[in-house]
Short mmCIF file of C-alpha atoms in Angstrom, two decimals:
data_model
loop_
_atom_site.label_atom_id
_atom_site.label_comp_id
_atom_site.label_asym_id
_atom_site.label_seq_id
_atom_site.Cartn_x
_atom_site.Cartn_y
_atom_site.Cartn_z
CA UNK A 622 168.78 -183.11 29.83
CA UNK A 623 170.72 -184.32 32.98
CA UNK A 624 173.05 -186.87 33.04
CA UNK A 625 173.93 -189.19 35.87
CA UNK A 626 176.80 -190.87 34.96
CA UNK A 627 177.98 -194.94 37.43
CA UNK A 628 181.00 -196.88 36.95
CA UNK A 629 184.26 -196.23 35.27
CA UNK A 630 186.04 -192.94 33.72
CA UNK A 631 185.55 -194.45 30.54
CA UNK A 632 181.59 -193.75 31.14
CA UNK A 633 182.40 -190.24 33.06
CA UNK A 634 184.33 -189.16 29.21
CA UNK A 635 181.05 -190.82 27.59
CA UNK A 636 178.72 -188.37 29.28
CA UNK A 637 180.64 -185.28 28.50
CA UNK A 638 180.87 -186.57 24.78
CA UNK A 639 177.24 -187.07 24.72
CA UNK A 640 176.52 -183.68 26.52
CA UNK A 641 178.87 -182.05 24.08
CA UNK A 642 176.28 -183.59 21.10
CA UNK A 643 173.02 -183.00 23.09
CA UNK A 644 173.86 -179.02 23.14
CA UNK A 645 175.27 -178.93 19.78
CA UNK A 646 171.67 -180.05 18.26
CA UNK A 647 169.83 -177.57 20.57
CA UNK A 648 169.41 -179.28 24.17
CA UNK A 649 170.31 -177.95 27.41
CA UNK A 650 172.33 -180.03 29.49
CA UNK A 651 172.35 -179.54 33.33
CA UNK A 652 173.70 -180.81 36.32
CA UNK A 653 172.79 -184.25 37.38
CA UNK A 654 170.50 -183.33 40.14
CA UNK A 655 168.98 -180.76 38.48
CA UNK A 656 165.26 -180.40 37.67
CA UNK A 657 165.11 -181.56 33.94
CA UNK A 658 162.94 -183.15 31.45
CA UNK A 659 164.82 -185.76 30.14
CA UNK A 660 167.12 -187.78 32.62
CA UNK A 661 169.89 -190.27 31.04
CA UNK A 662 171.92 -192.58 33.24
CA UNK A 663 175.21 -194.11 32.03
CA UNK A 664 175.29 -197.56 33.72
CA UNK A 665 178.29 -199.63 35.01
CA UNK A 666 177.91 -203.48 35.34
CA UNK A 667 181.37 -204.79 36.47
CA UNK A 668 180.25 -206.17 40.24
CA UNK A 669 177.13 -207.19 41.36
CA UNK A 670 177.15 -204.23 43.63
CA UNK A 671 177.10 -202.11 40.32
CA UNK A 672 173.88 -203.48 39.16
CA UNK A 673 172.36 -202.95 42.59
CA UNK A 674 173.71 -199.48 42.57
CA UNK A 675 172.15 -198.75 39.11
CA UNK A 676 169.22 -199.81 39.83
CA UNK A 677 168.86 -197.74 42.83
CA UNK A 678 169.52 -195.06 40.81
CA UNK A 679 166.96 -195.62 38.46
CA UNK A 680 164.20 -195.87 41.09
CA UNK A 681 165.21 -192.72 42.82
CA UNK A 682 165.32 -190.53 39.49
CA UNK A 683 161.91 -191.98 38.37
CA UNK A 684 160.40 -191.80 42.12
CA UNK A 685 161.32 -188.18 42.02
CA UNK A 686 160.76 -186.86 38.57
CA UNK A 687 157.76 -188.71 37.42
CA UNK A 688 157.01 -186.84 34.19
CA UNK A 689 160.42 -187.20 33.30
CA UNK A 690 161.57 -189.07 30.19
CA UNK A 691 164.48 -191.74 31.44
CA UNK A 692 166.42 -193.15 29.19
CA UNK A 693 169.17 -195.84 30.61
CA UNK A 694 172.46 -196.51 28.72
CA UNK A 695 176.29 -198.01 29.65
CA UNK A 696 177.47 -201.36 30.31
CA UNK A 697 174.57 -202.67 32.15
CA UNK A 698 172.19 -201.34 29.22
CA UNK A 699 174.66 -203.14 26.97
CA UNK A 700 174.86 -206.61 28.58
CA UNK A 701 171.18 -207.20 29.54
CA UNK A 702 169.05 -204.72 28.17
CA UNK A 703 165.81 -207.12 28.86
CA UNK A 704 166.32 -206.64 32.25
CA UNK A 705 167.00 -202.66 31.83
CA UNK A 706 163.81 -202.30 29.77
CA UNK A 707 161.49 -204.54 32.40
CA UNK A 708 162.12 -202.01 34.99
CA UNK A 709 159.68 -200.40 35.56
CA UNK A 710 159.94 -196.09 34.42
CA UNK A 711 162.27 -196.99 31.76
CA UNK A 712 161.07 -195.37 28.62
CA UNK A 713 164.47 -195.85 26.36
CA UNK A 714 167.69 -198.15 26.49
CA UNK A 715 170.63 -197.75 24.39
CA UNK A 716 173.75 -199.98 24.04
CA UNK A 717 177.23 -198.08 24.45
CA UNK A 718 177.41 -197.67 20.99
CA UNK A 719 174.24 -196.44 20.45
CA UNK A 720 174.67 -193.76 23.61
CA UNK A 721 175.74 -191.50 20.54
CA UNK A 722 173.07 -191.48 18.85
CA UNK A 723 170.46 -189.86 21.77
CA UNK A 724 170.78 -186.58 19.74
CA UNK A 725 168.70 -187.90 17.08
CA UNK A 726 166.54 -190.47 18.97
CA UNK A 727 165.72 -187.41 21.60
CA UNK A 728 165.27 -185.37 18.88
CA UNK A 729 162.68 -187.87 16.88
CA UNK A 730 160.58 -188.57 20.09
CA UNK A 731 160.04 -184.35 20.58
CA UNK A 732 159.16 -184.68 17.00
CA UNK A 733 156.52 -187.50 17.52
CA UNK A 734 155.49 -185.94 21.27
CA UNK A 735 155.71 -189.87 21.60
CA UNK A 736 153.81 -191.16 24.70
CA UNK A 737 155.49 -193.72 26.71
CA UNK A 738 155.57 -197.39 25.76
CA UNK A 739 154.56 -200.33 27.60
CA UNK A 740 158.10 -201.90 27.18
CA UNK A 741 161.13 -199.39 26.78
CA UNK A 742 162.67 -199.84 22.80
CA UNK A 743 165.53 -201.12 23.05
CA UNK A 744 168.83 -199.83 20.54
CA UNK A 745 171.48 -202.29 21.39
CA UNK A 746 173.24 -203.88 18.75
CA UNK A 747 176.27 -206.90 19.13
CA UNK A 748 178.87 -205.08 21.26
CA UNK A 749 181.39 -207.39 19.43
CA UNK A 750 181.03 -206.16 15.73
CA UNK A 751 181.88 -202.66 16.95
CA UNK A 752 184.44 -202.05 14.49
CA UNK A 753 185.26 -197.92 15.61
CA UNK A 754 185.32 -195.92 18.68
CA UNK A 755 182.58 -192.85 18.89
CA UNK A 756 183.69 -189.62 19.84
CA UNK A 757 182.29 -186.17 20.14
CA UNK A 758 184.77 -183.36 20.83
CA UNK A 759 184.31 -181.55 23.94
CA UNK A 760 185.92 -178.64 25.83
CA UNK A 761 183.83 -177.87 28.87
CA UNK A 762 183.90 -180.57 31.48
CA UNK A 763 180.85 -180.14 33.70
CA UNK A 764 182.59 -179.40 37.62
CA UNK A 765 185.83 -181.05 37.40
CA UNK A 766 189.52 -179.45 37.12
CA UNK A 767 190.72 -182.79 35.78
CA UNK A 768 189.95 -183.91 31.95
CA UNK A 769 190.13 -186.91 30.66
CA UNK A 770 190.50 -188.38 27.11
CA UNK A 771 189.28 -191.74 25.53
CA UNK A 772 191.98 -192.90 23.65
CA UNK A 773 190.62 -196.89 23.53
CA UNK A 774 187.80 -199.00 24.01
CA UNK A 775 186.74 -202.45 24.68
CA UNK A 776 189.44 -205.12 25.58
CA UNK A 777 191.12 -208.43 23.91
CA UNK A 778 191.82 -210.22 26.74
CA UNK A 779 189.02 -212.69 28.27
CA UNK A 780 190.30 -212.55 31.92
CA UNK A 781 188.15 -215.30 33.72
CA UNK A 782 186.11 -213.05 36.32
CA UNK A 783 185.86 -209.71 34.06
CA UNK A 784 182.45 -209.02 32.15
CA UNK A 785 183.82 -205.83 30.67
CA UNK A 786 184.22 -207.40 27.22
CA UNK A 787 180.50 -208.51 26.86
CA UNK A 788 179.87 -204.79 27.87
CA UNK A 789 182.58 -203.10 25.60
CA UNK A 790 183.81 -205.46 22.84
CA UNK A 791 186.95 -205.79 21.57
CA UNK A 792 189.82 -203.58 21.83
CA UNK A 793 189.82 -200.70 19.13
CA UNK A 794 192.00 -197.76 19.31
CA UNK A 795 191.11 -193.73 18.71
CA UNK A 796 192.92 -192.20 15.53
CA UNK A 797 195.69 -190.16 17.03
CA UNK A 798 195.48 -187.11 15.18
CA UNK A 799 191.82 -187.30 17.03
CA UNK A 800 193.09 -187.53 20.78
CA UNK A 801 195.53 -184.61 19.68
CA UNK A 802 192.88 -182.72 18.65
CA UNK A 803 190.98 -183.14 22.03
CA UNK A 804 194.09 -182.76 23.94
CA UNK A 805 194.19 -179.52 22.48
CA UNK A 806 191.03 -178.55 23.08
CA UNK A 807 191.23 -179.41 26.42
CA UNK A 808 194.11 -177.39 26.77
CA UNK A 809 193.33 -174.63 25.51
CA UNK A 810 190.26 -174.23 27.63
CA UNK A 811 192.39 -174.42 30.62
CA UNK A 812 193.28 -177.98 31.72
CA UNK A 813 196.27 -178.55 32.50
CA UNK A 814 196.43 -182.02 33.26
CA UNK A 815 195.08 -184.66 30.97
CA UNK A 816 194.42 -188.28 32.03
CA UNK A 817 194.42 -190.99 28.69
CA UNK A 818 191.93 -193.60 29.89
CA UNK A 819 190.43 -196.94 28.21
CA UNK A 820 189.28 -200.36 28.90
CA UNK A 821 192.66 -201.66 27.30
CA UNK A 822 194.96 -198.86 27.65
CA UNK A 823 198.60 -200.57 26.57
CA UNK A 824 196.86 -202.59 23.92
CA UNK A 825 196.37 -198.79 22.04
CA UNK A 826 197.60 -198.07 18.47
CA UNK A 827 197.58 -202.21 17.65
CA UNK A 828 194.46 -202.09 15.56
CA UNK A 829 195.58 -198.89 13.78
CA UNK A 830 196.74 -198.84 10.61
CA UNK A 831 199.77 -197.78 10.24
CA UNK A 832 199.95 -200.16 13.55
CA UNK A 833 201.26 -197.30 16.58
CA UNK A 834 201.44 -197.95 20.09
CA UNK A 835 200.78 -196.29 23.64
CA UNK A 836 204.21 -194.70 23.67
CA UNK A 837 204.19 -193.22 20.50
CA UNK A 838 201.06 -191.32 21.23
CA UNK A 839 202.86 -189.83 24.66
CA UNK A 840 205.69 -188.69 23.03
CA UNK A 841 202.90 -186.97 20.41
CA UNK A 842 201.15 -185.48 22.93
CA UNK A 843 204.21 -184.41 25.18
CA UNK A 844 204.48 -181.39 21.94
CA UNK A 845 200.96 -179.91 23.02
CA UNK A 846 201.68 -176.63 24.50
CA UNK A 847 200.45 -175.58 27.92
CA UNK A 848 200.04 -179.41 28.99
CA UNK A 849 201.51 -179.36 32.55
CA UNK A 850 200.83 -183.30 33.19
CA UNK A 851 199.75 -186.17 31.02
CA UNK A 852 198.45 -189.59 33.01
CA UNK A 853 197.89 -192.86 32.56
CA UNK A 854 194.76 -194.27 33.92
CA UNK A 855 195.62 -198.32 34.31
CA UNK A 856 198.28 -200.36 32.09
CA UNK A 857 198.32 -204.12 31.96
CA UNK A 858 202.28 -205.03 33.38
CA UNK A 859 202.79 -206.57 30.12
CA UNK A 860 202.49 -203.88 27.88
CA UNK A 861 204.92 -202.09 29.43
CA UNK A 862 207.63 -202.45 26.62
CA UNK A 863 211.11 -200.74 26.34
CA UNK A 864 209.99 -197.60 24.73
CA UNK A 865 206.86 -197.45 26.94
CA UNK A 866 209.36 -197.55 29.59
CA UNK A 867 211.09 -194.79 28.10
CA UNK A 868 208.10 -192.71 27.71
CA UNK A 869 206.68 -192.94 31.65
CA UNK A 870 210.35 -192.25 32.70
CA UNK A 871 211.97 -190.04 30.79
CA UNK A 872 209.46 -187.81 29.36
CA UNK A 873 208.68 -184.11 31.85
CA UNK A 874 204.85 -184.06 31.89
CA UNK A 875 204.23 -187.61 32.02
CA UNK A 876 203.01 -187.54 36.17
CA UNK A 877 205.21 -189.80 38.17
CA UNK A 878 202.16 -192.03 39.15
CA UNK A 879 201.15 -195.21 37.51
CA UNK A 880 198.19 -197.49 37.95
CA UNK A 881 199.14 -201.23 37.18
CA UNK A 882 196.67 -203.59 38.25
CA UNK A 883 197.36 -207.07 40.02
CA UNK A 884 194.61 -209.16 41.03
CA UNK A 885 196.66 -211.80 42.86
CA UNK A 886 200.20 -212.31 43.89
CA UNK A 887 199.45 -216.04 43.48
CA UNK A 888 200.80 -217.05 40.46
CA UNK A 889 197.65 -220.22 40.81
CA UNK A 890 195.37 -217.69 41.09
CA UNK A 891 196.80 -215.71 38.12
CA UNK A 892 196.48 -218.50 35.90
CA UNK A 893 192.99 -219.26 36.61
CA UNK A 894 192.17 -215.42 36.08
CA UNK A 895 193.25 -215.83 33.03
CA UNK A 896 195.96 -213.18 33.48
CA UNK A 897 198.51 -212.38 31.01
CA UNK A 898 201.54 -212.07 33.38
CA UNK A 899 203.00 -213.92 36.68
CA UNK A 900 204.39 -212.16 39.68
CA UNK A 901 208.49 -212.54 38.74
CA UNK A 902 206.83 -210.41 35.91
CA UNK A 903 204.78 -207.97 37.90
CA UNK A 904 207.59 -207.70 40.54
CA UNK A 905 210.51 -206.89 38.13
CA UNK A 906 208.46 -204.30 36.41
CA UNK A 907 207.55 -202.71 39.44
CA UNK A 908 210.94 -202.39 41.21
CA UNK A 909 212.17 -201.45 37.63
CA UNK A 910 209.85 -198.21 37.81
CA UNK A 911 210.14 -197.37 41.09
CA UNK A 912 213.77 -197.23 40.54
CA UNK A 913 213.57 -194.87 37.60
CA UNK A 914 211.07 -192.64 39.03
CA UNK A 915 211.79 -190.68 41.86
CA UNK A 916 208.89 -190.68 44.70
CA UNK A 917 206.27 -192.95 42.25
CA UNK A 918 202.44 -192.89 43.12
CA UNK A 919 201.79 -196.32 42.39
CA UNK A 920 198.59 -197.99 42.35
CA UNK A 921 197.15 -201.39 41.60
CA UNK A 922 193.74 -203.73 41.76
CA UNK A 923 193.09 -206.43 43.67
CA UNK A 924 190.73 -208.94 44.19
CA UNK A 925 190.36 -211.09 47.28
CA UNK A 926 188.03 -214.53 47.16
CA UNK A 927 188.50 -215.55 43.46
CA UNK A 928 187.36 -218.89 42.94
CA UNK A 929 190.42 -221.59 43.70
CA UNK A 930 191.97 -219.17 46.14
CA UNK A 931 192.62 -220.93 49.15
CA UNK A 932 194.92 -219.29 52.31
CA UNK A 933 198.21 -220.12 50.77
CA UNK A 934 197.32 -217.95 47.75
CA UNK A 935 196.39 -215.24 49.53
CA UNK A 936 198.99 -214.93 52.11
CA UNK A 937 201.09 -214.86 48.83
CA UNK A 938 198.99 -211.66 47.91
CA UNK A 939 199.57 -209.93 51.43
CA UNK A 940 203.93 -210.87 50.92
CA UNK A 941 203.46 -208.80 47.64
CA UNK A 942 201.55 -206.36 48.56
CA UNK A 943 203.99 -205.57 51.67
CA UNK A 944 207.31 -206.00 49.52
CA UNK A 945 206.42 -203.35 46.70
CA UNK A 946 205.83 -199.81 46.87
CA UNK A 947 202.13 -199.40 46.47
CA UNK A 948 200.79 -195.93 47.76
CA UNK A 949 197.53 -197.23 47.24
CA UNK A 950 195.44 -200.32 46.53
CA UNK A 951 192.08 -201.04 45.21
CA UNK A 952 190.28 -204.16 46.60
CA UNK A 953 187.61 -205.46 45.64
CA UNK A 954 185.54 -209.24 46.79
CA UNK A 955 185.02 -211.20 43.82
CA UNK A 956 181.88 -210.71 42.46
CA UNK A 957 180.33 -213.30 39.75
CA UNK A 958 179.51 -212.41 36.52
CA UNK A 959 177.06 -213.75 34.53
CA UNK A 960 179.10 -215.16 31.28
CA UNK A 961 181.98 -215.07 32.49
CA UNK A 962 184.06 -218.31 32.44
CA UNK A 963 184.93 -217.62 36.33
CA UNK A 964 181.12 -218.00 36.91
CA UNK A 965 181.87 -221.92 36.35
CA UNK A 966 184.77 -222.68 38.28
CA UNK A 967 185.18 -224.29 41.06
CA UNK A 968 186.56 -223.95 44.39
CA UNK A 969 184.64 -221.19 45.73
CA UNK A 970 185.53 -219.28 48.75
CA UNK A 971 183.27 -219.10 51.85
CA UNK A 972 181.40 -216.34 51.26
CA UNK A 973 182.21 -215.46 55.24
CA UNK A 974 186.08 -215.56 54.25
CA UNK A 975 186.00 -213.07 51.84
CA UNK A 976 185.19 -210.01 54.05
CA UNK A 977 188.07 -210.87 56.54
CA UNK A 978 190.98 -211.16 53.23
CA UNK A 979 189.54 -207.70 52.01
CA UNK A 980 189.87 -206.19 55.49
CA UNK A 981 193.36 -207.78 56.41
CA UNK A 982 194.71 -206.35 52.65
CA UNK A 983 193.17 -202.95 52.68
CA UNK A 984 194.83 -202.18 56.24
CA UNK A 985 198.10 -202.78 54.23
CA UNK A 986 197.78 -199.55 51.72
CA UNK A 987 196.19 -197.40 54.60
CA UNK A 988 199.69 -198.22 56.37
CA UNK A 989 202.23 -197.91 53.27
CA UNK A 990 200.10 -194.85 52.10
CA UNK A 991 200.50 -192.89 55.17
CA UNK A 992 204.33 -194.03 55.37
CA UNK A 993 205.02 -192.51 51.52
CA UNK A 994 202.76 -189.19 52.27
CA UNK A 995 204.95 -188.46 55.51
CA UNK A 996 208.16 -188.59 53.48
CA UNK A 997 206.61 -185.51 51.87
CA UNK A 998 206.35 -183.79 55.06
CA UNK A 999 208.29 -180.16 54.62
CA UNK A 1000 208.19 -180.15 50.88
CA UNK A 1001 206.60 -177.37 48.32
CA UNK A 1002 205.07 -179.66 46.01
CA UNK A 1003 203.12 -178.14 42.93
CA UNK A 1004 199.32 -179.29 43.05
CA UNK A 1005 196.79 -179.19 40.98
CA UNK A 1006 193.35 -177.28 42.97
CA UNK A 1007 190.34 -179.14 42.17
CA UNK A 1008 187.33 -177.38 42.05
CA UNK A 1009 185.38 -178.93 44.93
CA UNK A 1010 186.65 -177.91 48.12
CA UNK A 1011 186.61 -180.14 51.30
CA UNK A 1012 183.19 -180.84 52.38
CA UNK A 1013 183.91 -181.12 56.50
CA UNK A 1014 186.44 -177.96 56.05
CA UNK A 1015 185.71 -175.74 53.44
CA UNK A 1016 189.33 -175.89 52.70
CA UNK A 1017 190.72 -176.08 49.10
CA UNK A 1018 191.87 -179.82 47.88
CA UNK A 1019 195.08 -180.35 45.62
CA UNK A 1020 196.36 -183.30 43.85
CA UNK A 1021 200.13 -183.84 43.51
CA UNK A 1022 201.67 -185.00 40.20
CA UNK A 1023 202.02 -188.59 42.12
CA UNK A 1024 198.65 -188.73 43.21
CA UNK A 1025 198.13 -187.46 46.92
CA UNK A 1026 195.47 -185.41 47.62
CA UNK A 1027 196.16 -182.28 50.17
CA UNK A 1028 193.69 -179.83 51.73
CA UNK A 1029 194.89 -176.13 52.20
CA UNK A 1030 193.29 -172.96 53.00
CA UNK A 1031 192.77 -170.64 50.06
CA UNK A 1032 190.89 -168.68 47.96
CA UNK A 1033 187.75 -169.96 45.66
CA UNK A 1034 189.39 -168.39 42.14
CA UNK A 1035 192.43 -170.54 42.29
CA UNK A 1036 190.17 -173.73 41.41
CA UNK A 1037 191.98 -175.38 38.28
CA UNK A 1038 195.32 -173.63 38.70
CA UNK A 1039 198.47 -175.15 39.71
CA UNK A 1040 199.75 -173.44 42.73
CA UNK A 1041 202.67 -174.48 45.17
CA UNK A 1042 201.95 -176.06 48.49
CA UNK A 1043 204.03 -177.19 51.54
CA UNK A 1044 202.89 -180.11 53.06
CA UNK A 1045 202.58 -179.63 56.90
CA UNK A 1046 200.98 -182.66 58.41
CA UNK A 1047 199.24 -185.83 57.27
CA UNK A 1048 196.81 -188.92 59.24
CA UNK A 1049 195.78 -192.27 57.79
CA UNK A 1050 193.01 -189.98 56.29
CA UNK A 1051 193.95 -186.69 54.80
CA UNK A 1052 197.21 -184.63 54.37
CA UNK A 1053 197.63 -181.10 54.61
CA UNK A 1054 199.37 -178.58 53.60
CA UNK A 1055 200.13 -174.23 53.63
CA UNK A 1056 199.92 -172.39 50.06
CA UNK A 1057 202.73 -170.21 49.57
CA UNK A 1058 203.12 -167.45 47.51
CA UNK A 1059 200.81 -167.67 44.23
CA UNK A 1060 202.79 -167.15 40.76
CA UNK A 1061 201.33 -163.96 38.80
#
């Protein structure tokens, strides 16, 4: 079985889960360009782009392995699984809670040597009655140094231009003795760093009874032994209460990089989002951490040509975007979703205006990211070596606990070991860096 896996780390965690249960009832699983007789894709539907992208994908893998049994399965598979199973190649499509159980459908089709359908079946039940999150313990992840953990799934905000809870469902939390467990694991297999990801990461530990929360599972995990750094993959601004504050800032192996996304720095535009903040809100917060953490990687989301934003509004985003002290930014054009309630409003932006707001905001990281990598210039930082080197040098690629990538020459065995580098240089597009001395 290979598995091609689109979208989000939430699906990236899926597919290792779901590889983990394949080869635990007896299947092989192999790289995702590998010859194989059974070919899953994990889908991602949050843009339009997405759709077009997993489509593509689909095509391809059934242009080029014909006799191949494809099954298709993720967020797309989840929100319209009519148009999944018309495509044409499709032979199975399974909702993202029924991704876990491909063991036992795989399993029943060798069984039947069942011959392919006219229509793919379709397994996809009402994402919103999904009362638990899956999980499948795993402790090999397939060509990556970096591990990641679902701690959370689904979301209980409806944010006007997001499809991702017609995809995922509500929010729902992972028991904690469970992510300790798979920290553990992890661990214990060699990764170092561990990155907690879900749709609705701050909103973790609500649904639990007894009712926990995001920072008490941090200061849980900060007891696992061997864990060198813990992240956060993205946290709404307003669950960032006192004692999550506390957490992110005062304990060792949480990384000093955080991802809070934005959207707008129109409070307008905010409000027809459906966001649950304002920017006196975002602002404080942000200025609060940055303050408190020394040299913060910190990331956000963006999205230029929401409907109702007019020049005002985003000339708002650009002031905020140049006052705080983002290393990086994510933009993205608005993109409409089927069922969502953005889909309806008015006030749409010309579709030619949208390209020239994403352009003039993404020249704004490229600067302010360049200006916080050359403060590094001349220091030994530790960094974690991933396992894929460079592809245009050959050189080795490290990630810094606040999130900046830096190529070095050095040798192939030190993949997934922490190793100190000095950083020598650095250009809009890559920063380098000399190993020193190796610890024994």
């Amino acid at each position: 079985v290979a598995l091609a896996t689109l979208g989000c780390r939430l699906n990236q965690v899926e597919s290792q889960e779901i590889g983990a249960l394949l080869e635990g009832r007896g299947f092989r699983v192999v790289e995702a360009g590998a010859p194989a007789q059974v070919y899953v894709i994990n889908t991602c539907t949050v843009t339009g782009r997405a759709d077009f992208s997993d489509r593509q994908l689909i095509r391809r893998i059934r242009r080029e392995h014909p006799q191949a049994l494809l099954v298709v399965t993720g967020c797309w598979a989840q929100t319209d699984p009519e148009a999944v199973a018309a495509l044409g190649g499709v032979d199975l499509v399974l909702g993202n809670q029924e991704k876990y159980r491909l063991p036992e459908l795989l399993t029943e089709r060798v069984a039947r040597g069942a011959m392919p359908a006219a229509v793919a079946p379709v397994h996809v039940a009402p994402i919103a009655e999904a009362r638990h999150v899956p999980f499948a313990p795993f402790a090999r992840v397939t060509g990556r140094s970096r591990a990641f953990v679902k701690v959370q799934d689904g979301c209980q905000h409806r944010c006007a231009f997001c499809i991702v809870p017609a995809a995922r469902g509500g929010s729902r939390s992972q028991d904690a003795k469970v992510v300790l467990d798979q920290v553990r694991l992890l661990v214990e297999a060699g990764h170092g760093e561990i990155t907690l990801t879900g749709v609705d990461l701050g909103h973790y530990g609500w649904d639990l009874v007894p009712r926990t929360s995001l920072a008490a599972l941090l200061a849980l995990l900060a007891e696992v032994r061997g864990l060198r750094w813990l992240r956060l993959s993205s946290v709404l601004p307003a669950y960032f209460t006192p004692a999550l504050r506390e957490a992110v800032t005062g304990l060792p192996m949480v990384a000093p990089h955080l991802h809070i996304p934005l959207q707008s720095g129109s409070d307008r535009v905010l409000r027809r989002m459906r966001r649950p903040y304002n920017v006196r809100m975002y602002r404080a917060l942000v200025e609060r951490l940055a303050a408190a953490i020394p040299e913060l990687g910190l990331g956000a989301d963006v999205i230029v040509g929401h409907p109702g934003e007019d020049e005002s509004d985003f000339d708002a985003t650009m002031e905020l975007a140049r006052a705080l002290p983002f290393s990086y930014l994510h933009v993205f054009a608005y993109s409409v979703r089927k069922g969502t309630e953005g889909g309806g409003l008015g006030g749409r932006v010309p579709r030619a205006t949208i390209p020239r707001r994403g352009a003039a905001l993404r020249a704004l990281p490229a600067e302010k990211g360049l200006a916080f990598r050359r403060r590094l210039l001349g220091q030994t930082r530790e960094v974690l070596v991933l396992d894929a080197p460079d592809r245009a040098t050959g050189h080795r690629v490290g990630l810094t606990a606040n999130y900046v990538e830096v190529g070095f020459a050095g040798p192939a065995e030190i993949g997934r070991r922490f190793v100190p580098v000095t950083i020598t240089d650095c250009a809009p597009e890559a920063t380098w860096g000399t190993l020193e001395a190796i610890p024994a």
